């Protein structure tokens, strides 16, 4: 028996990790104190590392219209992946109420 | 100790967790020629609350599949916080957040797909709908969530200063209440850093360790939120004179005991449930008393099920604490049923391995296999933060198209605090709970676009910090 307040994680166990950016995977091997083992494998990325991140300096300048709108980069198309626009109070039939209400 | 001065910055990002990375990325989109600098206390690849990984994205609307509209999320957050939300900011975050998540997937973040939803129309991403954990949460393989997202900030910033702990903001000489940069020191070399900047976006973290952690003995130091979250999100803003909101709010969480493993995927996806020491369901016993205290608007025991209203987190925690105080603890999570399914067992373990590995270590060390033993839960110590189920932070301007008619909610620039040129993201923005990782990234993006506009509108002209002021700030930060 171990004293729970002092050594609640006694030695004799291990959690081994192998993380591989080339393969895009991470592998864990868990060893319990009593010798049981469990193995798990997960993806960490689906793309070659960093290959799909845009450097905006190489992209076309945003338009003045976009600057004056509420849209962020790649919007609105990246929100719904269709022709739909940005949700607004008007488009959703809403009204903002001032102050605290119940 | 050297003094290193970085001058002529347009946008200084203080703290590059999910909020700060979103800010640096978006700042480059709207400010192609602007000087964008990041000051990060750790290393951007593994910093902030997502440093170790995260196995769910807890804020995703799914508007592309017609799952939710932004106002649904506002109602949910409002209910969970018992009314304490800035609805304009919450709506704004929710209407943009899906675009951030879609970009994360494009950048390589493995989002789990639900085979049962493969019949949904294929689109650009093509592979069927995301695996839902709950109404707002999707499941991911997120051990490398932070390094993937950090790439987007590193590529687009002019320079990322790692290991810089920002201690104070600089204020302009000429105009009261206008920010002019920040100072800090390198936690490895001790070098003193001065950043002179037209705008500052504070993406720093909330506060762990204000209250004594419940972890004891050799577990001391283990906390739920990032142990390095030292409350800079608030310390920097309060000293600069920013108006704050909901700073009296505290978050307490139900977590697996000692390891602080999160319970979200267990409750929502694995369908595990809690019981007291006698093996009884206890939560609903406390509801009539709680309903009397908070009113039917927040806890309607008869109609809760039909109205699909969530029970506010604080009330569920209250039931937990009351049950333990009544002598019927400990509370256990019943995992032994769900873990007989090999798929669910795998999800349960990977959830911790890729996010809070200490919980898996603890189970291995104590021979707790949740397939055969129901692990114990406890409630955490309280935290002050603003992006999980709490909304502590600065009172910020909303977006013009939503908040524009209400002066108390709008003063020109989205997510700008009441200090000119000083913006927030993530934990530093008040009244926007339930942003989580994706929402914090989104808030960073909103701040950055507004900061670019602030500069382009000429609001940052003629900023200056006198040598004498620099010296006095240096004295202050050296005497910490």
Short mmCIF file of C-alpha atoms in Angstrom, two decimals, chain A residues 89 95-101, chain B residues 70-71 73-95 243-246 249 386 388 390-418 426 428-435 443 446:
data_model
loop_
_atom_site.label_atom_id
_atom_site.label_comp_id
_atom_site.label_asym_id
_atom_site.label_seq_id
_atom_site.Cartn_x
_atom_site.Cartn_y
_atom_site.Cartn_z
CA UNK A 89 -28.71 40.54 -37.27
CA UNK A 95 -32.43 42.75 -32.86
CA UNK A 96 -29.77 43.58 -30.31
CA UNK A 97 -31.24 44.69 -27.00
CA UNK A 98 -29.26 47.13 -24.91
CA UNK A 99 -28.50 46.51 -21.27
CA UNK A 100 -29.40 43.69 -18.92
CA UNK A 101 -32.71 41.94 -19.46
CA UNK B 70 -24.76 31.95 -34.41
CA UNK B 71 -27.73 33.09 -32.32
CA UNK B 73 -24.76 29.60 -29.63
CA UNK B 74 -25.44 32.98 -28.01
CA UNK B 75 -28.53 31.49 -26.32
CA UNK B 76 -26.53 28.49 -25.17
CA UNK B 77 -23.67 30.57 -23.72
CA UNK B 78 -26.17 32.96 -22.14
CA UNK B 79 -27.97 30.07 -20.49
CA UNK B 80 -24.79 28.40 -19.27
CA UNK B 81 -23.51 31.67 -17.76
CA UNK B 82 -26.95 32.49 -16.33
CA UNK B 83 -27.30 35.65 -18.37
CA UNK B 84 -23.75 36.97 -18.17
CA UNK B 85 -22.72 37.45 -21.80
CA UNK B 86 -22.07 40.25 -24.25
CA UNK B 87 -24.49 39.03 -26.89
CA UNK B 88 -23.01 41.21 -29.66
CA UNK B 89 -19.48 39.87 -29.15
CA UNK B 90 -20.72 36.30 -28.75
CA UNK B 91 -22.76 36.48 -31.98
CA UNK B 92 -19.82 37.99 -33.85
CA UNK B 93 -17.44 35.25 -32.72
CA UNK B 94 -19.96 32.53 -33.57
CA UNK B 95 -20.66 33.80 -37.10
CA UNK B 243 -12.44 48.92 -18.13
CA UNK B 244 -12.99 45.30 -17.10
CA UNK B 245 -16.10 43.16 -16.75
CA UNK B 246 -17.15 40.02 -14.88
CA UNK B 249 -16.71 35.38 -11.99
CA UNK B 386 -12.42 34.36 -20.12
CA UNK B 388 -13.89 28.63 -21.35
CA UNK B 390 -16.39 32.13 -17.94
CA UNK B 391 -16.24 35.60 -19.41
CA UNK B 392 -13.73 37.59 -17.33
CA UNK B 393 -11.90 40.29 -19.27
CA UNK B 394 -11.89 43.74 -20.78
CA UNK B 395 -15.01 45.58 -21.85
CA UNK B 396 -14.49 45.68 -25.62
CA UNK B 397 -16.12 47.34 -28.58
CA UNK B 398 -18.28 45.15 -30.77
CA UNK B 399 -18.49 45.11 -34.58
CA UNK B 400 -20.15 48.07 -36.27
CA UNK B 401 -22.94 46.17 -38.02
CA UNK B 402 -24.16 44.58 -34.79
CA UNK B 403 -23.25 46.97 -31.99
CA UNK B 404 -23.03 50.21 -33.98
CA UNK B 405 -26.21 51.82 -32.62
CA UNK B 406 -25.34 51.36 -28.96
CA UNK B 407 -22.54 53.66 -27.73
CA UNK B 408 -21.81 51.49 -24.71
CA UNK B 409 -21.08 48.54 -27.03
CA UNK B 410 -19.33 50.27 -29.91
CA UNK B 411 -16.55 52.82 -30.17
CA UNK B 412 -15.13 52.35 -33.63
CA UNK B 413 -12.97 49.25 -33.59
CA UNK B 414 -13.99 45.65 -33.00
CA UNK B 415 -12.45 44.09 -29.87
CA UNK B 416 -10.71 47.33 -28.89
CA UNK B 417 -10.65 47.86 -25.14
CA UNK B 418 -11.48 51.25 -23.62
CA UNK B 426 -9.21 35.02 -25.99
CA UNK B 428 -8.56 39.09 -22.31
CA UNK B 429 -11.96 39.85 -23.87
CA UNK B 430 -14.76 39.97 -21.31
CA UNK B 431 -18.31 38.71 -21.74
CA UNK B 432 -17.44 36.14 -24.40
CA UNK B 433 -17.48 32.76 -22.70
CA UNK B 434 -17.50 29.52 -24.68
CA UNK B 435 -15.05 30.76 -27.29
CA UNK B 443 -11.24 36.85 -31.76
CA UNK B 446 -11.21 40.16 -35.50
#
